[in-house]
mmCIF file of C-alpha atoms in Angstrom:
data_model
loop_
_atom_site.group_PDB
_atom_site.id
_atom_site.type_symbol
_atom_site.label_atom_id
_atom_site.label_comp_id
_atom_site.label_asym_id
_atom_site.label_seq_id
_atom_site.Cartn_x
_atom_site.Cartn_y
_atom_site.Cartn_z
ATOM 1 C CA MET A 1 218.610 43.498 27.023
ATOM 2 C CA THR A 2 216.926 39.900 26.818
ATOM 3 C CA ILE A 3 215.037 39.276 23.715
ATOM 4 C CA GLN A 4 212.035 36.668 23.848
ATOM 5 C CA PHE A 5 212.492 34.789 20.636
ATOM 6 C CA LYS A 6 209.744 32.989 18.724
ATOM 7 C CA PRO A 7 211.589 29.944 17.493
ATOM 8 C CA ASP A 8 208.384 28.216 16.095
ATOM 9 C CA GLU A 9 207.581 30.613 13.519
ATOM 10 C CA THR A 10 207.816 29.568 9.819
ATOM 11 C CA PHE A 11 207.976 31.638 6.711
ATOM 12 C CA ARG A 12 206.578 29.066 4.117
ATOM 13 C CA ASP A 13 203.775 26.476 3.980
ATOM 14 C CA GLU A 14 201.481 27.215 6.952
ATOM 15 C CA PHE A 15 203.087 30.628 7.755
ATOM 16 C CA ARG A 16 203.356 30.755 11.385
ATOM 17 C CA TYR A 17 204.407 34.280 11.832
ATOM 18 C CA ALA A 18 203.158 37.366 13.583
ATOM 19 C CA ASN A 19 204.649 40.582 14.951
ATOM 20 C CA SER A 20 204.114 41.484 18.499
ATOM 21 C CA ASP A 21 202.904 44.959 19.307
ATOM 22 C CA ALA A 22 206.478 45.883 20.136
ATOM 23 C CA ALA A 23 207.931 44.421 16.862
ATOM 24 C CA VAL A 24 205.153 46.544 14.945
ATOM 25 C CA LEU A 25 206.262 49.688 16.626
ATOM 26 C CA ARG A 26 209.984 49.162 15.992
ATOM 27 C CA PHE A 27 209.340 48.419 12.211
ATOM 28 C CA PRO A 28 211.416 50.640 10.038
ATOM 29 C CA PHE A 29 208.735 52.227 8.087
ATOM 30 C CA PRO A 30 210.242 53.632 4.830
ATOM 31 C CA PHE A 31 208.187 56.638 3.684
ATOM 32 C CA PRO A 32 208.981 59.939 5.413
ATOM 33 C CA GLU A 33 206.707 61.878 2.853
ATOM 34 C CA ASP A 34 203.305 61.229 1.197
ATOM 35 C CA ALA A 35 204.880 60.384 -2.273
ATOM 36 C CA TYR A 36 207.726 58.114 -3.102
ATOM 37 C CA MET A 37 210.394 58.344 -5.849
ATOM 38 C CA TYR A 38 213.794 56.723 -6.125
ATOM 39 C CA SER A 39 216.596 58.632 -4.381
ATOM 40 C CA VAL A 40 220.038 57.805 -2.823
ATOM 41 C CA ASN A 41 218.659 58.481 0.558
ATOM 42 C CA ILE A 42 221.803 57.389 2.457
ATOM 43 C CA GLU A 43 222.384 58.560 6.107
ATOM 44 C CA PRO A 44 225.173 57.555 8.732
ATOM 45 C CA HIS A 45 224.571 54.290 10.241
ATOM 46 C CA VAL A 46 224.758 55.383 13.814
ATOM 47 C CA PRO A 47 222.528 54.504 16.860
ATOM 48 C CA GLY A 48 219.300 56.254 16.847
ATOM 49 C CA GLY A 49 216.412 56.697 14.313
ATOM 50 C CA ALA A 50 212.742 56.606 14.044
ATOM 51 C CA THR A 51 212.436 53.234 15.730
ATOM 52 C CA PRO A 52 214.714 50.890 17.625
ATOM 53 C CA ALA A 53 215.326 48.948 14.562
ATOM 54 C CA PHE A 54 218.168 51.599 13.828
ATOM 55 C CA ASP A 55 219.886 51.401 17.247
ATOM 56 C CA ASN A 56 222.603 48.606 16.517
ATOM 57 C CA PRO A 57 224.845 47.882 13.563
ATOM 58 C CA PHE A 58 223.095 44.602 13.137
ATOM 59 C CA ASP A 59 219.471 44.334 14.461
ATOM 60 C CA VAL A 60 218.329 41.215 16.406
ATOM 61 C CA ASP A 61 214.604 40.977 17.120
ATOM 62 C CA GLU A 62 212.024 38.422 18.076
ATOM 63 C CA HIS A 63 212.172 36.543 14.765
ATOM 64 C CA TYR A 64 216.069 35.767 14.990
ATOM 65 C CA VAL A 65 215.961 32.170 15.779
ATOM 66 C CA ALA A 66 213.205 31.335 13.441
ATOM 67 C CA GLU A 67 214.832 33.408 10.570
ATOM 68 C CA CYS A 68 218.354 31.483 11.076
ATOM 69 C CA ARG A 69 216.371 28.345 10.987
ATOM 70 C CA GLU A 70 214.719 29.284 7.793
ATOM 71 C CA ARG A 71 218.197 30.099 6.231
ATOM 72 C CA ALA A 72 219.565 26.853 7.138
ATOM 73 C CA ARG A 73 216.507 25.243 5.534
ATOM 74 C CA VAL A 74 217.032 27.206 2.194
ATOM 75 C CA LEU A 75 220.794 26.464 2.160
ATOM 76 C CA GLU A 76 220.065 22.657 2.707
ATOM 77 C CA GLN A 77 217.820 22.737 -0.297
ATOM 78 C CA ASP A 78 220.107 25.183 -2.403
ATOM 79 C CA PRO A 79 223.810 25.795 -1.218
ATOM 80 C CA SER A 80 224.376 28.087 -4.247
ATOM 81 C CA ARG A 81 222.602 30.729 -2.149
ATOM 82 C CA CYS A 82 226.108 31.246 -0.557
ATOM 83 C CA LYS A 83 228.837 32.079 -3.010
ATOM 84 C CA VAL A 84 232.255 33.524 -2.259
ATOM 85 C CA LEU A 85 234.876 34.109 -5.102
ATOM 86 C CA PRO A 86 238.453 32.765 -4.202
ATOM 87 C CA HIS A 87 240.177 36.224 -3.740
ATOM 88 C CA MET A 88 237.636 37.383 -0.940
ATOM 89 C CA MET A 89 239.155 35.369 1.934
ATOM 90 C CA ALA A 90 240.372 38.374 3.734
ATOM 91 C CA ALA A 91 236.771 40.054 3.305
ATOM 92 C CA GLN A 92 235.423 36.949 4.876
ATOM 93 C CA TRP A 93 237.352 37.364 8.039
ATOM 94 C CA ASP A 94 236.578 40.941 8.077
ATOM 95 C CA THR A 95 232.930 40.073 8.031
ATOM 96 C CA LEU A 96 233.227 37.628 10.699
ATOM 97 C CA GLU A 97 235.058 39.967 12.910
ATOM 98 C CA LEU A 98 232.571 42.877 12.313
ATOM 99 C CA ILE A 99 229.375 40.829 12.997
ATOM 100 C CA MET A 100 230.841 38.923 16.024
ATOM 101 C CA GLU A 101 232.130 42.055 17.667
ATOM 102 C CA SER A 102 228.923 43.975 17.003
ATOM 103 C CA LEU A 103 226.474 41.209 18.113
ATOM 104 C CA ALA A 104 228.559 40.681 21.508
ATOM 105 C CA THR A 105 228.534 44.383 22.056
ATOM 106 C CA SER A 106 224.996 45.155 21.291
ATOM 107 C CA TYR A 107 223.456 41.984 22.777
ATOM 108 C CA PRO A 108 225.683 40.647 25.573
ATOM 109 C CA ALA A 109 222.865 38.455 27.100
ATOM 110 C CA HIS A 110 222.877 36.302 23.926
ATOM 111 C CA PHE A 111 226.335 36.536 22.348
ATOM 112 C CA THR A 112 229.941 36.475 23.750
ATOM 113 C CA LEU A 113 233.197 36.780 21.919
ATOM 114 C CA THR A 114 236.342 36.028 23.848
ATOM 115 C CA ARG A 115 239.789 36.790 22.344
ATOM 116 C CA GLU A 116 243.282 35.910 23.332
ATOM 117 C CA GLY A 117 245.461 36.986 20.532
ATOM 118 C CA ILE A 118 244.294 34.996 17.452
ATOM 119 C CA SER A 119 242.638 32.354 19.624
ATOM 120 C CA TRP A 120 238.944 33.232 19.646
ATOM 121 C CA THR A 121 235.949 31.781 21.327
ATOM 122 C CA TRP A 122 232.446 32.490 19.980
ATOM 123 C CA GLU A 123 229.220 31.775 21.962
ATOM 124 C CA ASN A 124 225.773 32.129 20.373
ATOM 125 C CA ARG A 125 223.322 31.153 23.069
ATOM 126 C CA PRO A 126 219.936 31.542 21.102
ATOM 127 C CA LEU A 127 221.271 29.083 18.512
ATOM 128 C CA GLY A 128 223.183 26.808 20.903
ATOM 129 C CA ILE A 129 226.565 27.396 19.277
ATOM 130 C CA ARG A 130 229.967 27.524 20.967
ATOM 131 C CA ASP A 131 233.065 27.281 18.877
ATOM 132 C CA SER A 132 236.678 28.065 19.562
ATOM 133 C CA PHE A 133 238.945 28.774 16.423
ATOM 134 C CA THR A 134 242.137 30.443 15.330
ATOM 135 C CA PHE A 135 241.405 33.783 13.608
ATOM 136 C CA GLY A 136 242.740 33.751 10.150
ATOM 137 C CA ASP A 137 242.688 29.775 9.883
ATOM 138 C CA ALA A 138 239.564 28.682 8.090
ATOM 139 C CA SER A 139 240.242 25.046 8.808
ATOM 140 C CA THR A 140 239.464 25.702 12.591
ATOM 141 C CA LEU A 141 236.012 26.639 11.774
ATOM 142 C CA PRO A 142 233.107 24.171 10.959
ATOM 143 C CA LEU A 143 232.391 26.418 7.795
ATOM 144 C CA PRO A 144 234.032 29.042 5.960
ATOM 145 C CA PRO A 145 234.218 32.319 7.961
ATOM 146 C CA PHE A 146 231.684 34.236 5.708
ATOM 147 C CA GLU A 147 229.182 31.464 5.616
ATOM 148 C CA TYR A 148 229.721 30.474 9.377
ATOM 149 C CA ILE A 149 228.720 33.990 10.570
ATOM 150 C CA THR A 150 226.026 35.066 7.964
ATOM 151 C CA ARG A 151 224.132 31.883 8.923
ATOM 152 C CA GLN A 152 223.866 33.418 12.486
ATOM 153 C CA ALA A 153 222.588 36.827 11.332
ATOM 154 C CA GLN A 154 219.220 38.140 10.061
ATOM 155 C CA GLY A 155 218.981 39.358 6.520
ATOM 156 C CA ASP A 156 221.103 38.861 3.527
ATOM 157 C CA PHE A 157 224.896 39.975 3.001
ATOM 158 C CA THR A 158 226.933 40.634 -0.042
ATOM 159 C CA LEU A 159 230.603 41.629 -0.367
ATOM 160 C CA GLN A 160 231.602 44.319 -2.819
ATOM 161 C CA ASP A 161 235.041 44.194 -3.990
ATOM 162 C CA GLN A 162 236.480 47.589 -5.082
ATOM 163 C CA ARG A 163 238.695 47.645 -8.206
ATOM 164 C CA ASP A 164 239.032 49.729 -11.456
ATOM 165 C CA ASP A 165 236.790 52.495 -9.799
ATOM 166 C CA ASN A 166 233.811 50.316 -9.504
ATOM 167 C CA LEU A 167 232.267 47.760 -7.017
ATOM 168 C CA PHE A 168 231.762 44.065 -7.899
ATOM 169 C CA ILE A 169 229.463 41.800 -6.063
ATOM 170 C CA ASP A 170 231.966 39.050 -5.520
ATOM 171 C CA ALA A 171 230.447 37.143 -2.440
ATOM 172 C CA GLY A 172 227.036 36.804 -0.891
ATOM 173 C CA MET A 173 224.657 35.038 1.464
ATOM 174 C CA VAL A 174 221.324 35.507 -0.008
ATOM 175 C CA THR A 175 218.250 33.633 1.182
ATOM 176 C CA THR A 176 215.643 36.305 2.000
ATOM 177 C CA GLN A 177 215.856 38.367 -1.316
ATOM 178 C CA ALA A 178 213.158 40.248 -3.122
ATOM 179 C CA ASP A 179 213.247 38.627 -6.475
ATOM 180 C CA TRP A 180 216.938 38.752 -7.492
ATOM 181 C CA SER A 181 219.440 35.955 -7.895
ATOM 182 C CA LEU A 182 223.007 35.778 -6.258
ATOM 183 C CA ASP A 183 223.837 32.888 -8.778
ATOM 184 C CA PHE A 184 223.128 35.224 -11.557
ATOM 185 C CA ASP A 185 224.479 38.527 -10.199
ATOM 186 C CA VAL A 186 227.676 37.273 -8.598
ATOM 187 C CA GLY A 187 230.708 38.980 -10.298
ATOM 188 C CA MET A 188 228.554 41.858 -11.702
ATOM 189 C CA SER A 189 229.596 45.451 -11.467
ATOM 190 C CA PHE A 190 227.457 48.109 -9.465
ATOM 191 C CA HIS A 191 225.574 49.276 -12.618
ATOM 192 C CA GLN A 192 225.064 45.687 -13.892
ATOM 193 C CA TRP A 193 223.525 44.705 -10.742
ATOM 194 C CA HIS A 194 221.113 47.490 -10.597
ATOM 195 C CA GLY A 195 220.315 47.376 -14.348
ATOM 196 C CA PRO A 196 216.610 46.296 -14.040
ATOM 197 C CA VAL A 197 215.649 49.255 -11.868
ATOM 198 C CA PRO A 198 213.317 51.815 -13.757
ATOM 199 C CA LEU A 199 213.633 55.485 -13.784
ATOM 200 C CA ALA A 200 216.512 55.662 -11.308
ATOM 201 C CA HIS A 201 219.324 55.361 -13.933
ATOM 202 C CA GLN A 202 217.823 58.331 -15.906
ATOM 203 C CA LYS A 203 217.816 60.288 -12.775
ATOM 204 C CA GLY A 204 221.392 59.546 -12.077
ATOM 205 C CA VAL A 205 220.799 57.915 -8.830
ATOM 206 C CA PHE A 206 223.197 55.088 -9.266
ATOM 207 C CA ASP A 207 225.858 57.235 -10.604
ATOM 208 C CA ARG A 208 225.790 59.379 -7.530
ATOM 209 C CA ALA A 209 225.589 56.281 -5.156
ATOM 210 C CA LEU A 210 228.517 54.665 -6.806
ATOM 211 C CA LYS A 211 230.662 57.800 -6.468
ATOM 212 C CA PHE A 212 229.690 58.096 -2.755
ATOM 213 C CA LEU A 213 230.316 54.432 -2.039
ATOM 214 C CA LEU A 214 233.693 54.520 -3.583
ATOM 215 C CA ARG A 215 234.745 56.925 -1.055
ATOM 216 C CA LEU A 216 233.166 55.102 2.035
ATOM 217 C CA GLN A 217 235.399 55.223 4.823
ATOM 218 C CA TYR A 218 236.249 52.644 7.426
ATOM 219 C CA GLY A 219 234.459 53.270 10.757
ATOM 220 C CA ALA A 220 231.741 55.522 9.091
ATOM 221 C CA PRO A 221 229.148 53.079 7.965
ATOM 222 C CA VAL A 222 225.891 54.248 6.124
ATOM 223 C CA ARG A 223 222.468 52.962 5.660
ATOM 224 C CA ARG A 224 219.130 53.324 3.572
ATOM 225 C CA LEU A 225 215.798 51.929 3.158
ATOM 226 C CA ASN A 226 214.376 50.001 0.335
ATOM 227 C CA TRP A 227 210.972 48.415 0.097
ATOM 228 C CA THR A 228 208.668 46.128 -1.927
ATOM 229 C CA MET A 229 205.546 44.237 -0.999
ATOM 230 C CA THR A 230 205.121 40.437 -0.350
ATOM 231 C CA VAL A 231 202.005 38.254 -0.274
ATOM 232 C CA ASN A 232 202.256 36.139 2.865
ATOM 233 C CA PRO A 233 205.204 36.444 5.343
ATOM 234 C CA ARG A 234 207.585 34.697 2.972
ATOM 235 C CA LEU A 235 211.363 35.371 3.343
ATOM 236 C CA ASP A 236 212.487 33.528 0.206
ATOM 237 C CA THR A 237 211.138 35.300 -2.756
ATOM 238 C CA SER A 238 213.970 34.410 -4.941
ATOM 239 C CA PRO A 239 213.659 33.764 -8.860
ATOM 240 C CA GLU A 240 214.723 30.263 -8.366
ATOM 241 C CA ASN A 241 211.604 29.599 -6.314
ATOM 242 C CA TYR A 242 209.127 31.546 -8.190
ATOM 243 C CA PRO A 243 206.849 28.598 -8.806
ATOM 244 C CA GLN A 244 206.272 28.528 -5.028
ATOM 245 C CA TRP A 245 205.668 32.068 -4.333
ATOM 246 C CA GLY A 246 204.564 33.767 -7.654
ATOM 247 C CA PRO A 247 200.982 32.212 -7.414
ATOM 248 C CA ASP A 248 200.525 33.779 -3.992
ATOM 249 C CA ARG A 249 199.458 36.984 -5.601
ATOM 250 C CA THR A 250 196.359 35.416 -7.002
ATOM 251 C CA THR A 251 195.218 34.384 -3.634
ATOM 252 C CA LEU A 252 194.434 38.135 -2.460
ATOM 253 C CA THR A 253 190.792 39.106 -1.994
ATOM 254 C CA ALA A 254 189.251 42.352 -0.450
ATOM 255 C CA GLU A 255 188.566 40.242 2.614
ATOM 256 C CA ASN A 256 192.126 38.719 3.257
ATOM 257 C CA ILE A 257 194.386 41.555 1.924
ATOM 258 C CA GLY A 258 194.966 43.151 5.329
ATOM 259 C CA GLN A 259 196.427 39.928 6.715
ATOM 260 C CA LYS A 260 198.074 38.456 3.658
ATOM 261 C CA LEU A 261 199.936 41.514 2.116
ATOM 262 C CA HIS A 262 202.908 42.566 3.709
ATOM 263 C CA LEU A 263 205.085 45.577 3.500
ATOM 264 C CA ARG A 264 208.695 44.204 2.920
ATOM 265 C CA VAL A 265 211.286 46.729 4.014
ATOM 266 C CA GLU A 266 215.155 46.312 3.697
ATOM 267 C CA LEU A 267 217.218 48.106 6.056
ATOM 268 C CA GLN A 268 220.475 48.349 3.834
ATOM 269 C CA SER A 269 223.812 48.932 5.682
ATOM 270 C CA LEU A 270 227.176 49.439 4.089
ATOM 271 C CA PHE A 271 230.566 48.945 6.013
ATOM 272 C CA ARG A 272 234.019 49.478 4.586
ATOM 273 C CA LEU A 273 236.185 46.459 5.680
ATOM 274 C CA PRO A 274 239.584 47.213 7.244
ATOM 275 C CA ARG A 275 241.896 44.560 5.754
ATOM 276 C CA SER A 276 240.440 43.827 2.459
ATOM 277 C CA ASN A 277 239.028 47.250 1.553
ATOM 278 C CA ALA A 278 235.792 45.489 0.413
ATOM 279 C CA ILE A 279 232.331 46.727 1.576
ATOM 280 C CA LEU A 280 230.059 44.591 3.372
ATOM 281 C CA PHE A 281 226.476 45.211 2.251
ATOM 282 C CA GLY A 282 223.804 44.153 4.739
ATOM 283 C CA ILE A 283 220.136 43.700 3.447
ATOM 284 C CA ARG A 284 218.032 43.227 6.596
ATOM 285 C CA CYS A 285 214.481 42.253 5.699
ATOM 286 C CA TYR A 286 211.434 43.133 7.836
ATOM 287 C CA LEU A 287 207.781 42.153 7.174
ATOM 288 C CA CYS A 288 204.643 43.607 8.393
ATOM 289 C CA SER A 289 201.110 43.098 7.304
ATOM 290 C CA ILE A 290 199.225 46.178 6.146
ATOM 291 C CA GLU A 291 196.762 45.323 8.863
ATOM 292 C CA ASP A 292 199.274 45.733 11.358
ATOM 293 C CA LEU A 293 200.627 48.806 9.828
ATOM 294 C CA ALA A 294 197.249 50.550 9.828
ATOM 295 C CA ARG A 295 197.275 50.167 13.547
ATOM 296 C CA VAL A 296 199.911 52.994 13.523
ATOM 297 C CA GLU A 297 197.865 56.023 12.480
ATOM 298 C CA LEU A 298 200.703 57.877 10.653
ATOM 299 C CA TRP A 299 201.706 54.907 8.794
ATOM 300 C CA GLY A 300 198.283 53.753 7.746
ATOM 301 C CA LYS A 301 197.654 57.080 6.206
ATOM 302 C CA ARG A 302 200.893 57.459 4.540
ATOM 303 C CA LEU A 303 200.958 54.063 3.083
ATOM 304 C CA HIS A 304 197.674 54.762 1.522
ATOM 305 C CA ARG A 305 198.891 57.965 -0.186
ATOM 306 C CA VAL A 306 202.149 56.374 -1.270
ATOM 307 C CA LEU A 307 200.516 53.289 -3.015
ATOM 308 C CA ARG A 308 197.548 55.562 -4.321
ATOM 309 C CA ASP A 309 200.013 57.801 -6.073
ATOM 310 C CA LEU A 310 202.862 55.462 -6.902
ATOM 311 C CA HIS A 311 204.324 56.033 -10.429
ATOM 312 C CA PRO A 312 203.169 53.192 -12.668
ATOM 313 C CA GLU A 313 206.615 52.018 -13.757
ATOM 314 C CA ILE A 314 207.638 51.726 -10.070
ATOM 315 C CA ALA A 315 204.496 49.874 -9.186
ATOM 316 C CA ASP A 316 205.158 47.453 -11.991
ATOM 317 C CA TYR A 317 208.795 47.020 -10.923
ATOM 318 C CA LYS A 318 207.694 46.474 -7.363
ATOM 319 C CA GLY A 319 205.382 43.688 -8.307
ATOM 320 C CA THR A 320 202.193 45.623 -6.979
ATOM 321 C CA THR A 321 200.178 46.113 -10.281
ATOM 322 C CA ARG A 322 197.971 43.072 -9.746
ATOM 323 C CA PHE A 323 196.813 44.100 -6.146
ATOM 324 C CA ARG A 324 197.635 47.780 -5.748
ATOM 325 C CA GLU A 325 194.110 49.099 -6.322
ATOM 326 C CA MET A 326 192.776 46.539 -3.722
ATOM 327 C CA ALA A 327 195.405 47.582 -1.242
ATOM 328 C CA VAL A 328 194.694 51.266 -1.677
ATOM 329 C CA ALA A 329 190.793 50.555 -1.101
ATOM 330 C CA TYR A 330 191.699 48.675 2.090
ATOM 331 C CA LEU A 331 193.888 51.480 3.477
ATOM 332 C CA ALA A 332 191.460 54.246 2.436
ATOM 333 C CA PRO A 333 189.075 54.054 5.441
ATOM 334 C CA PHE A 334 192.153 54.768 7.831
ATOM 335 C CA ASP A 335 193.099 58.039 5.893
ATOM 336 C CA ASP A 336 191.070 61.247 6.834
ATOM 337 C CA GLY A 337 193.264 63.334 4.537
ATOM 338 C CA ALA A 338 194.746 65.220 7.417
ATOM 339 C CA ASP A 339 198.160 66.840 6.803
ATOM 340 C CA LEU A 340 201.022 64.580 8.146
ATOM 341 C CA PRO A 341 204.431 65.623 9.529
ATOM 342 C CA VAL A 342 207.550 64.646 7.547
ATOM 343 C CA GLY A 343 209.225 61.700 9.116
ATOM 344 C CA THR A 344 208.527 58.103 10.022
ATOM 345 C CA ALA A 345 208.490 57.840 13.779
ATOM 346 C CA PRO A 346 205.165 56.203 14.940
ATOM 347 C CA ARG A 347 204.210 59.042 17.406
ATOM 348 C CA GLN A 348 202.422 56.425 19.716
ATOM 349 C CA ASP A 349 203.556 54.219 22.295
ATOM 350 C CA THR A 350 200.821 51.687 22.146
ATOM 351 C CA LEU A 351 198.583 50.084 19.562
ATOM 352 C CA PRO A 352 194.838 49.652 19.428
ATOM 353 C CA PRO A 353 193.738 45.942 19.001
ATOM 354 C CA THR A 354 192.718 46.564 15.438
ATOM 355 C CA ALA A 355 193.083 49.406 12.990
ATOM 356 C CA LEU A 356 190.374 52.203 13.529
ATOM 357 C CA PRO A 357 188.804 53.561 10.328
ATOM 358 C CA LEU A 358 188.941 57.301 10.537
ATOM 359 C CA GLY A 359 186.438 58.387 7.596
ATOM 360 C CA ARG A 360 187.222 61.245 5.378
#
């Protein structure tokens, strides 16, 4: 499969970003029901799902080149967005191997990995990269292994070291995060990292998730979806850069909210690594405007209901309080109140040029 990339897209300043119809239809819409509440919601990370976004271990789409360029730009401005504690070298090589093997298998038209013992050659044609190196010898790569390969993948990554019946975030490449800081969180335990999340702790969500992840097996990765909302198609919504993106929320109006407000979905995947026994946590970010989402009839109706009925504490934590009523009002004409099936598959193969109001 050959992907047509959009290298001139930008995720800041003028925001030259748009989803093709195919990209809209492959969006990993996160709401299988009309109401939302925190849950563990983990399933096996195997090929197949509601959209093609779930078909491969690491998804590559039309935004790949532009997103990798944005990552390089963030790292140039703030190198601390990639941090690896010294004891995580084996996990670095595990990560490099997993991502290289996966991309070369899933997208052979774009990536090639050639191995002769420990002599490896990696070719990334979309980014114009070709490097030969000795597996296990970091001096033969232009960058440390974890940084080298995660610069060439969409989404963020953290490495969780397992010790003392807990998981610790001891490495990360984080440039597309939804308002959390790797610099602050590195070294934290599982519950410390998730401390700010409301309601979920009382419901035991993180206790159950940790118990499950401590037993995660090599060769049996899992996935889940998480979501928030972002004004403008901005990938870097880090606390460090809040002065750049925080004021965006004040720019929404009833006239522009459809185009400017984006549902931000994270396809989170977890892989047990073979040598280090660490867990690679992939946080693949997708952005889609609510205007485009409303072109998918099921999604427009369901997003209206989820936002309308969202628990106030969750709405506040997700940062939607300022604009939620405006978003609900925008989406209301696309919801006729009809019963919807459980699930997230779009149930249509083509999109209308614009979302069609349905009335009530």
